[in-house]
């Protein structure tokens, strides 16, 4: 399987810098997702890997070979687009047969390979149907089968599920990972959907403003993000401003703006440092004594209820309670909130301000 390496990749469109200083290595057989807000450079990056556009600087290596000047058809890749791009005049079998025919495979392969991949995506019984007769999810499965039938070992997926309904997206994301792992493919998947990235990936690369912010496993990006932007973008979090009051062996004590002292994980900060404390909503719990707050809104989310409160430190905090919990909450109720020291992660307070540090563009 091909290893992909990006060395100092950058792309400019006139005065607009779409990406810069990107160094990244994707291992053989890895399912890597490029995640980030709209306009962060995700699609530009995957198109440079594909050869649709050439980088302004840096190198793309696939299987150790420098791809400079190598056209897309010679890069041995499969590409699935956001907009389902099937030939409307060909049925499903005809669409999937396109790659083997163009690659001049022998007659037996042209007959067998397309059927094999249609069966893999569970659409062999619909091989005689035209794109207009298939649902959106089925069309995207045909697109995937067409990309796989070309024999490529590197699969590029550019927002492949964004045009589909929510339930179809959920089902198809599991199919994507199952199929590509069964075939041992190297996959680079672009998305702005955090849940999609968390579900399918071996590793996630988070981008912002044309640069890589952080790259790690889904678990590490969620549980131990290294950057404030990551903590805010991947999942949901509460951000509280405070000052380090004391450093202990097993925890850090932080004083909030109203004087309340709360716990966070052990850290390398010093007493008096200005910090931002990040706490996931599911880690915050009501208690008999803790950070004081007033309930401002209550939102039913299905499996849980989202409670939003205003604290005495003038911070807005969200916490989640199970729909099976006996306690009722009402707007205007006073509550006290706590969390364990293992739940709070500290970041330096950004000089440009929190909102500037976490904004999407």
Short mmCIF file of C-alpha atoms in Angstrom, two decimals:
data_model
loop_
_atom_site.label_atom_id
_atom_site.label_comp_id
_atom_site.label_asym_id
_atom_site.label_seq_id
_atom_site.Cartn_x
_atom_site.Cartn_y
_atom_site.Cartn_z
CA UNK A 1 0.00 0.00 0.00
CA UNK A 2 1.30 3.54 -0.70
CA UNK A 3 2.71 5.81 1.95
CA UNK A 4 2.00 9.50 1.32
CA UNK A 5 4.34 12.26 2.43
CA UNK A 6 3.90 16.02 2.18
CA UNK A 7 7.04 18.13 2.53
CA UNK A 8 6.64 21.86 3.06
CA UNK A 9 3.50 22.02 0.93
CA UNK A 10 1.97 25.41 0.23
CA UNK A 11 -0.46 26.89 -2.27
CA UNK A 12 -1.16 30.49 -3.26
CA UNK A 13 -3.88 31.80 -5.55
CA UNK A 14 -2.58 35.26 -6.34
CA UNK A 15 -2.37 37.07 -3.01
CA UNK A 16 -4.54 34.48 -1.25
CA UNK A 17 -2.61 31.85 0.72
CA UNK A 18 -4.72 28.67 0.74
CA UNK A 19 -2.16 26.52 2.57
CA UNK A 20 1.36 26.88 3.86
CA UNK A 21 4.17 24.97 5.56
CA UNK A 22 2.39 21.62 5.65
CA UNK A 23 4.48 18.60 6.61
CA UNK A 24 2.58 15.36 6.96
CA UNK A 25 3.16 11.63 6.56
CA UNK A 26 0.30 9.15 6.02
CA UNK A 27 1.25 5.54 6.73
CA UNK A 28 0.47 2.52 4.57
CA UNK A 29 -3.10 1.39 5.23
CA UNK A 30 -3.91 4.38 7.44
CA UNK A 31 -7.34 6.01 7.43
CA UNK A 32 -6.51 9.69 7.87
CA UNK A 33 -9.12 12.42 8.06
CA UNK A 34 -8.43 16.09 7.36
CA UNK A 35 -10.86 18.06 9.53
CA UNK A 36 -11.49 21.76 9.78
CA UNK A 37 -13.96 24.61 9.20
CA UNK A 38 -15.00 25.70 5.72
CA UNK A 39 -12.25 27.62 3.93
CA UNK A 40 -9.39 26.23 6.04
CA UNK A 41 -7.61 24.61 3.05
CA UNK A 42 -8.77 20.98 3.34
CA UNK A 43 -9.95 20.57 -0.24
CA UNK A 44 -6.95 22.47 -1.63
CA UNK A 45 -4.68 20.03 0.18
CA UNK A 46 -6.38 16.87 -1.10
CA UNK A 47 -6.44 18.28 -4.65
CA UNK A 48 -2.67 18.84 -4.48
CA UNK A 49 -2.25 15.21 -3.44
CA UNK A 50 -4.47 14.13 -6.34
CA UNK A 51 -2.66 16.30 -8.87
CA UNK A 52 -5.73 18.36 -9.74
CA UNK A 53 -3.73 21.45 -8.78
CA UNK A 54 0.03 21.84 -8.38
CA UNK A 55 1.51 23.16 -5.13
CA UNK A 56 3.22 26.56 -5.20
CA UNK A 57 6.01 25.10 -3.05
CA UNK A 58 6.95 21.82 -1.48
CA UNK A 59 6.64 18.21 -2.62
CA UNK A 60 4.02 15.45 -2.67
CA UNK A 61 5.44 11.92 -2.48
CA UNK A 62 3.30 8.83 -3.06
CA UNK A 63 5.01 5.51 -2.42
CA UNK A 64 8.32 7.40 -2.20
CA UNK A 65 7.93 8.91 -5.68
CA UNK A 66 7.89 12.68 -6.14
CA UNK A 67 4.63 13.56 -7.91
CA UNK A 68 5.80 16.85 -9.42
CA UNK A 69 4.51 16.96 -13.01
CA UNK A 70 2.81 13.54 -12.70
CA UNK A 71 -0.78 13.80 -14.04
CA UNK A 72 -3.72 12.58 -11.97
CA UNK A 73 -4.30 9.51 -14.14
CA UNK A 74 -0.78 8.25 -13.42
CA UNK A 75 -0.92 8.62 -9.64
CA UNK A 76 -2.84 5.37 -9.08
CA UNK A 77 -5.52 6.97 -6.90
CA UNK A 78 -9.26 6.68 -6.53
CA UNK A 79 -11.16 9.93 -5.97
CA UNK A 80 -14.70 10.29 -4.61
CA UNK A 81 -16.13 13.82 -4.86
CA UNK A 82 -18.59 15.70 -2.67
CA UNK A 83 -20.94 16.15 -5.62
CA UNK A 84 -21.86 12.69 -6.85
CA UNK A 85 -20.28 12.58 -10.30
CA UNK A 86 -21.71 9.53 -12.06
CA UNK A 87 -22.26 9.22 -15.79
CA UNK A 88 -26.05 9.68 -16.11
CA UNK A 89 -26.26 7.71 -19.37
CA UNK A 90 -24.61 4.61 -17.84
CA UNK A 91 -26.18 2.22 -15.37
CA UNK A 92 -24.43 1.30 -12.10
CA UNK A 93 -22.48 -1.53 -13.72
CA UNK A 94 -21.43 0.72 -16.60
CA UNK A 95 -20.20 3.41 -14.21
CA UNK A 96 -18.14 0.95 -12.17
CA UNK A 97 -16.77 -0.67 -15.35
CA UNK A 98 -15.36 2.66 -16.54
CA UNK A 99 -12.05 2.36 -14.66
CA UNK A 100 -11.20 -1.19 -15.75
CA UNK A 101 -12.03 -0.29 -19.37
CA UNK A 102 -9.90 2.88 -19.34
CA UNK A 103 -7.04 0.96 -17.71
CA UNK A 104 -7.32 -1.62 -20.51
CA UNK A 105 -7.75 -4.59 -18.18
CA UNK A 106 -8.34 -7.94 -19.83
CA UNK A 107 -11.89 -8.90 -20.78
CA UNK A 108 -12.32 -11.25 -17.84
CA UNK A 109 -11.41 -8.54 -15.31
CA UNK A 110 -13.68 -6.02 -17.00
CA UNK A 111 -16.54 -8.48 -16.49
CA UNK A 112 -15.65 -9.65 -12.95
CA UNK A 113 -14.09 -6.67 -11.13
CA UNK A 114 -17.07 -4.27 -11.35
CA UNK A 115 -19.46 -6.94 -10.09
CA UNK A 116 -17.09 -7.73 -7.21
CA UNK A 117 -17.08 -4.13 -6.00
CA UNK A 118 -20.80 -3.63 -6.50
CA UNK A 119 -21.28 -6.68 -4.32
CA UNK A 120 -18.86 -5.21 -1.76
CA UNK A 121 -21.03 -2.08 -1.46
CA UNK A 122 -24.17 -4.26 -1.46
CA UNK A 123 -25.54 -2.96 -4.76
CA UNK A 124 -25.08 -5.91 -7.11
CA UNK A 125 -28.86 -6.31 -7.34
CA UNK A 126 -29.09 -2.73 -8.63
CA UNK A 127 -26.34 -2.94 -11.24
CA UNK A 128 -28.77 -2.33 -14.13
CA UNK A 129 -30.27 0.82 -12.59
CA UNK A 130 -29.27 4.30 -13.77
CA UNK A 131 -28.12 7.06 -11.37
CA UNK A 132 -31.50 8.81 -11.56
CA UNK A 133 -33.15 5.62 -10.32
CA UNK A 134 -30.89 5.30 -7.26
CA UNK A 135 -31.06 7.11 -3.93
CA UNK A 136 -28.32 9.57 -2.96
CA UNK A 137 -26.66 7.04 -0.68
CA UNK A 138 -26.76 4.37 -3.38
CA UNK A 139 -25.26 6.77 -5.91
CA UNK A 140 -22.37 7.55 -3.59
CA UNK A 141 -21.82 3.82 -3.05
CA UNK A 142 -21.59 3.42 -6.82
CA UNK A 143 -19.04 6.28 -6.87
CA UNK A 144 -17.01 4.46 -4.23
CA UNK A 145 -17.22 1.16 -6.14
CA UNK A 146 -16.08 2.95 -9.32
CA UNK A 147 -13.06 4.41 -7.50
CA UNK A 148 -12.16 1.00 -6.05
CA UNK A 149 -12.62 -0.89 -9.32
CA UNK A 150 -9.77 1.06 -10.91
CA UNK A 151 -7.40 -0.91 -8.67
CA UNK A 152 -6.06 2.14 -6.82
CA UNK A 153 -4.50 1.57 -3.40
CA UNK A 154 -4.82 5.23 -2.37
CA UNK A 155 -8.37 6.51 -1.94
CA UNK A 156 -9.14 10.24 -1.66
CA UNK A 157 -12.54 11.22 -0.29
CA UNK A 158 -13.51 14.89 -0.61
CA UNK A 159 -16.54 15.56 1.64
CA UNK A 160 -18.09 12.34 0.29
CA UNK A 161 -21.10 12.31 2.64
CA UNK A 162 -22.00 15.99 2.99
CA UNK A 163 -24.69 15.94 0.28
CA UNK A 164 -26.55 13.04 1.92
CA UNK A 165 -29.29 12.92 4.55
CA UNK A 166 -28.20 12.56 8.17
CA UNK A 167 -29.27 8.93 8.59
CA UNK A 168 -27.70 7.92 5.27
CA UNK A 169 -24.45 9.67 6.27
CA UNK A 170 -24.37 7.74 9.52
CA UNK A 171 -24.85 4.38 7.81
CA UNK A 172 -22.43 5.08 4.97
CA UNK A 173 -19.56 6.27 7.20
CA UNK A 174 -19.42 2.82 8.81
CA UNK A 175 -19.50 1.20 5.38
CA UNK A 176 -16.60 3.40 4.20
CA UNK A 177 -14.35 2.29 7.04
CA UNK A 178 -15.40 -1.36 6.80
CA UNK A 179 -14.75 -1.58 3.08
CA UNK A 180 -11.47 0.32 2.97
CA UNK A 181 -10.04 -1.56 5.95
CA UNK A 182 -11.07 -4.89 4.43
CA UNK A 183 -9.19 -3.93 1.25
CA UNK A 184 -6.16 -2.57 3.14
CA UNK A 185 -6.32 0.83 1.42
CA UNK A 186 -4.63 4.06 2.41
CA UNK A 187 -7.42 6.64 2.78
CA UNK A 188 -7.36 10.44 3.01
CA UNK A 189 -10.83 11.72 3.89
CA UNK A 190 -11.73 15.43 3.97
CA UNK A 191 -14.65 16.59 6.11
CA UNK A 192 -15.89 19.45 8.30
CA UNK A 193 -18.09 17.03 10.29
CA UNK A 194 -16.44 16.27 13.64
CA UNK A 195 -18.60 13.23 14.37
CA UNK A 196 -17.80 11.78 10.95
CA UNK A 197 -14.07 12.29 11.53
CA UNK A 198 -14.20 10.74 15.01
CA UNK A 199 -16.07 7.69 13.69
CA UNK A 200 -13.98 6.67 10.69
CA UNK A 201 -10.41 7.79 11.43
CA UNK A 202 -7.24 6.17 12.64
CA UNK A 203 -5.86 9.70 12.91
CA UNK A 204 -7.28 13.20 12.45
CA UNK A 205 -5.44 16.23 11.11
CA UNK A 206 -7.10 19.45 12.25
CA UNK A 207 -6.57 22.48 9.99
CA UNK A 208 -7.17 26.19 10.39
CA UNK A 209 -6.28 29.07 8.06
CA UNK A 210 -4.30 26.83 5.69
CA UNK A 211 -2.13 25.25 8.38
CA UNK A 212 -2.16 22.12 10.53
CA UNK A 213 -3.13 22.91 14.11
CA UNK A 214 -2.79 19.42 15.51
CA UNK A 215 -2.71 15.76 14.41
CA UNK A 216 -3.56 12.82 16.64
CA UNK A 217 -5.92 9.90 17.21
CA UNK A 218 -9.60 10.76 17.69
CA UNK A 219 -9.36 9.80 21.35
CA UNK A 220 -6.38 12.03 22.05
CA UNK A 221 -7.79 15.00 20.15
CA UNK A 222 -10.93 14.82 22.26
CA UNK A 223 -9.54 13.83 25.65
CA UNK A 224 -6.21 15.68 25.64
CA UNK A 225 -6.13 18.42 22.96
CA UNK A 226 -2.88 20.36 22.92
CA UNK A 227 -4.35 23.59 21.59
CA UNK A 228 -7.25 25.77 22.68
CA UNK A 229 -8.66 25.83 19.14
CA UNK A 230 -8.73 22.02 19.10
CA UNK A 231 -10.49 21.82 22.47
CA UNK A 232 -13.20 24.15 21.21
CA UNK A 233 -13.59 22.73 17.68
CA UNK A 234 -13.46 18.98 18.37
CA UNK A 235 -16.59 18.27 20.37
CA UNK A 236 -17.96 20.88 22.75
CA UNK A 237 -16.34 22.52 25.76
CA UNK A 238 -16.74 25.23 28.36
CA UNK A 239 -13.98 27.84 28.51
CA UNK A 240 -13.43 29.65 31.81
CA UNK A 241 -10.93 32.42 32.42
CA UNK A 242 -8.86 32.26 35.57
CA UNK A 243 -5.49 32.56 37.29
CA UNK A 244 -3.31 29.76 38.62
CA UNK A 245 -3.48 29.90 42.40
CA UNK A 246 -1.45 26.84 43.36
CA UNK A 247 0.40 23.93 41.71
CA UNK A 248 0.05 20.61 43.53
CA UNK A 249 1.44 17.20 42.62
CA UNK A 250 -1.90 15.76 41.48
CA UNK A 251 -3.81 18.88 40.42
CA UNK A 252 -3.71 22.58 39.65
CA UNK A 253 -5.88 25.04 41.57
CA UNK A 254 -7.37 27.87 39.48
CA UNK A 255 -9.10 30.98 40.78
CA UNK A 256 -11.96 32.18 38.59
CA UNK A 257 -12.95 35.81 38.15
CA UNK A 258 -15.39 35.76 41.10
CA UNK A 259 -12.81 34.24 43.44
CA UNK A 260 -14.12 30.66 43.21
CA UNK A 261 -11.27 28.14 43.30
CA UNK A 262 -11.64 25.06 41.06
CA UNK A 263 -9.46 22.08 40.14
CA UNK A 264 -7.75 21.14 36.90
CA UNK A 265 -5.24 18.54 35.77
CA UNK A 266 -1.60 18.77 36.86
CA UNK A 267 0.21 21.33 34.70
CA UNK A 268 3.50 23.12 34.12
CA UNK A 269 2.02 26.56 34.74
CA UNK A 270 3.26 28.79 37.52
CA UNK A 271 1.38 30.54 40.29
CA UNK A 272 -0.18 33.73 38.94
CA UNK A 273 -0.30 32.63 35.28
CA UNK A 274 -3.38 33.72 33.34
CA UNK A 275 -5.09 30.61 31.95
CA UNK A 276 -8.17 29.29 30.18
CA UNK A 277 -9.78 26.24 31.76
CA UNK A 278 -11.51 23.84 29.32
CA UNK A 279 -14.14 21.43 30.64
CA UNK A 280 -16.40 19.19 28.55
CA UNK A 281 -20.15 19.54 29.35
CA UNK A 282 -20.47 15.85 30.19
CA UNK A 283 -17.80 16.27 32.90
CA UNK A 284 -19.70 18.98 34.79
CA UNK A 285 -22.11 17.83 37.51
CA UNK A 286 -24.49 19.53 39.94
CA UNK A 287 -23.57 19.20 43.64
CA UNK A 288 -24.47 20.52 47.05
CA UNK A 289 -21.51 22.89 46.99
CA UNK A 290 -19.34 24.18 44.16
CA UNK A 291 -19.25 26.88 41.48
CA UNK A 292 -22.47 28.87 41.86
CA UNK A 293 -24.72 29.47 38.86
CA UNK A 294 -28.24 30.21 37.66
CA UNK A 295 -30.09 28.12 35.04
CA UNK A 296 -30.68 30.17 31.88
CA UNK A 297 -31.92 27.60 29.34
CA UNK A 298 -32.91 23.95 29.11
CA UNK A 299 -32.68 22.05 25.81
CA UNK A 300 -33.93 18.52 25.21
CA UNK A 301 -31.36 16.65 23.09
CA UNK A 302 -32.86 13.14 23.01
CA UNK A 303 -30.60 10.95 25.13
CA UNK A 304 -29.63 13.89 27.37
CA UNK A 305 -30.73 17.36 28.44
CA UNK A 306 -28.40 20.33 27.92
CA UNK A 307 -28.52 22.81 30.80
CA UNK A 308 -26.99 26.27 30.22
CA UNK A 309 -26.16 28.38 33.26
CA UNK A 310 -24.64 31.76 34.03
CA UNK A 311 -22.06 31.54 36.80
CA UNK A 312 -21.21 34.08 39.46
CA UNK A 313 -17.90 34.55 37.64
CA UNK A 314 -19.90 35.80 34.61
CA UNK A 315 -19.06 32.73 32.55
CA UNK A 316 -21.66 30.77 30.60
CA UNK A 317 -21.40 27.02 31.22
CA UNK A 318 -23.16 24.02 29.67
CA UNK A 319 -23.63 20.70 31.40
CA UNK A 320 -25.52 17.57 30.40
CA UNK A 321 -27.87 15.40 32.43
CA UNK A 322 -29.44 12.11 31.43
CA UNK A 323 -33.10 12.13 30.46
CA UNK A 324 -33.53 9.35 33.04
CA UNK A 325 -32.38 11.59 35.92
CA UNK A 326 -35.06 12.20 38.55
CA UNK A 327 -34.18 15.83 39.30
CA UNK A 328 -36.11 18.55 37.47
CA UNK A 329 -34.47 21.80 36.40
CA UNK A 330 -36.25 25.09 35.84
CA UNK A 331 -35.09 28.41 34.43
CA UNK A 332 -33.93 30.63 37.29
CA UNK A 333 -32.91 27.75 39.59
CA UNK A 334 -29.70 28.19 41.58
CA UNK A 335 -27.24 25.29 41.10
CA UNK A 336 -23.73 24.50 42.27
CA UNK A 337 -21.40 22.74 39.80
CA UNK A 338 -18.31 20.58 40.27
CA UNK A 339 -15.93 18.45 38.17
CA UNK A 340 -12.95 16.25 38.95
CA UNK A 341 -9.38 17.49 38.62
CA UNK A 342 -8.91 15.03 35.74
CA UNK A 343 -11.60 16.82 33.72
CA UNK A 344 -10.15 20.32 33.40
CA UNK A 345 -7.41 21.12 30.88
CA UNK A 346 -5.48 24.39 31.09
CA UNK A 347 -4.21 26.59 28.26
CA UNK A 348 -2.34 29.91 28.33
CA UNK A 349 -4.75 32.80 28.09
CA UNK A 350 -4.28 34.01 24.48
CA UNK A 351 -3.09 37.63 24.23
CA UNK A 352 -5.48 38.28 21.33
CA UNK A 353 -8.45 37.11 23.46
CA UNK A 354 -10.35 33.85 23.65
CA UNK A 355 -12.85 34.59 20.89
CA UNK A 356 -10.12 35.54 18.45
CA UNK A 357 -8.15 32.37 19.32
CA UNK A 358 -11.07 30.03 18.68
CA UNK A 359 -12.83 31.70 15.75
CA UNK A 360 -13.22 29.52 12.70
CA UNK A 361 -11.80 31.91 10.08
#
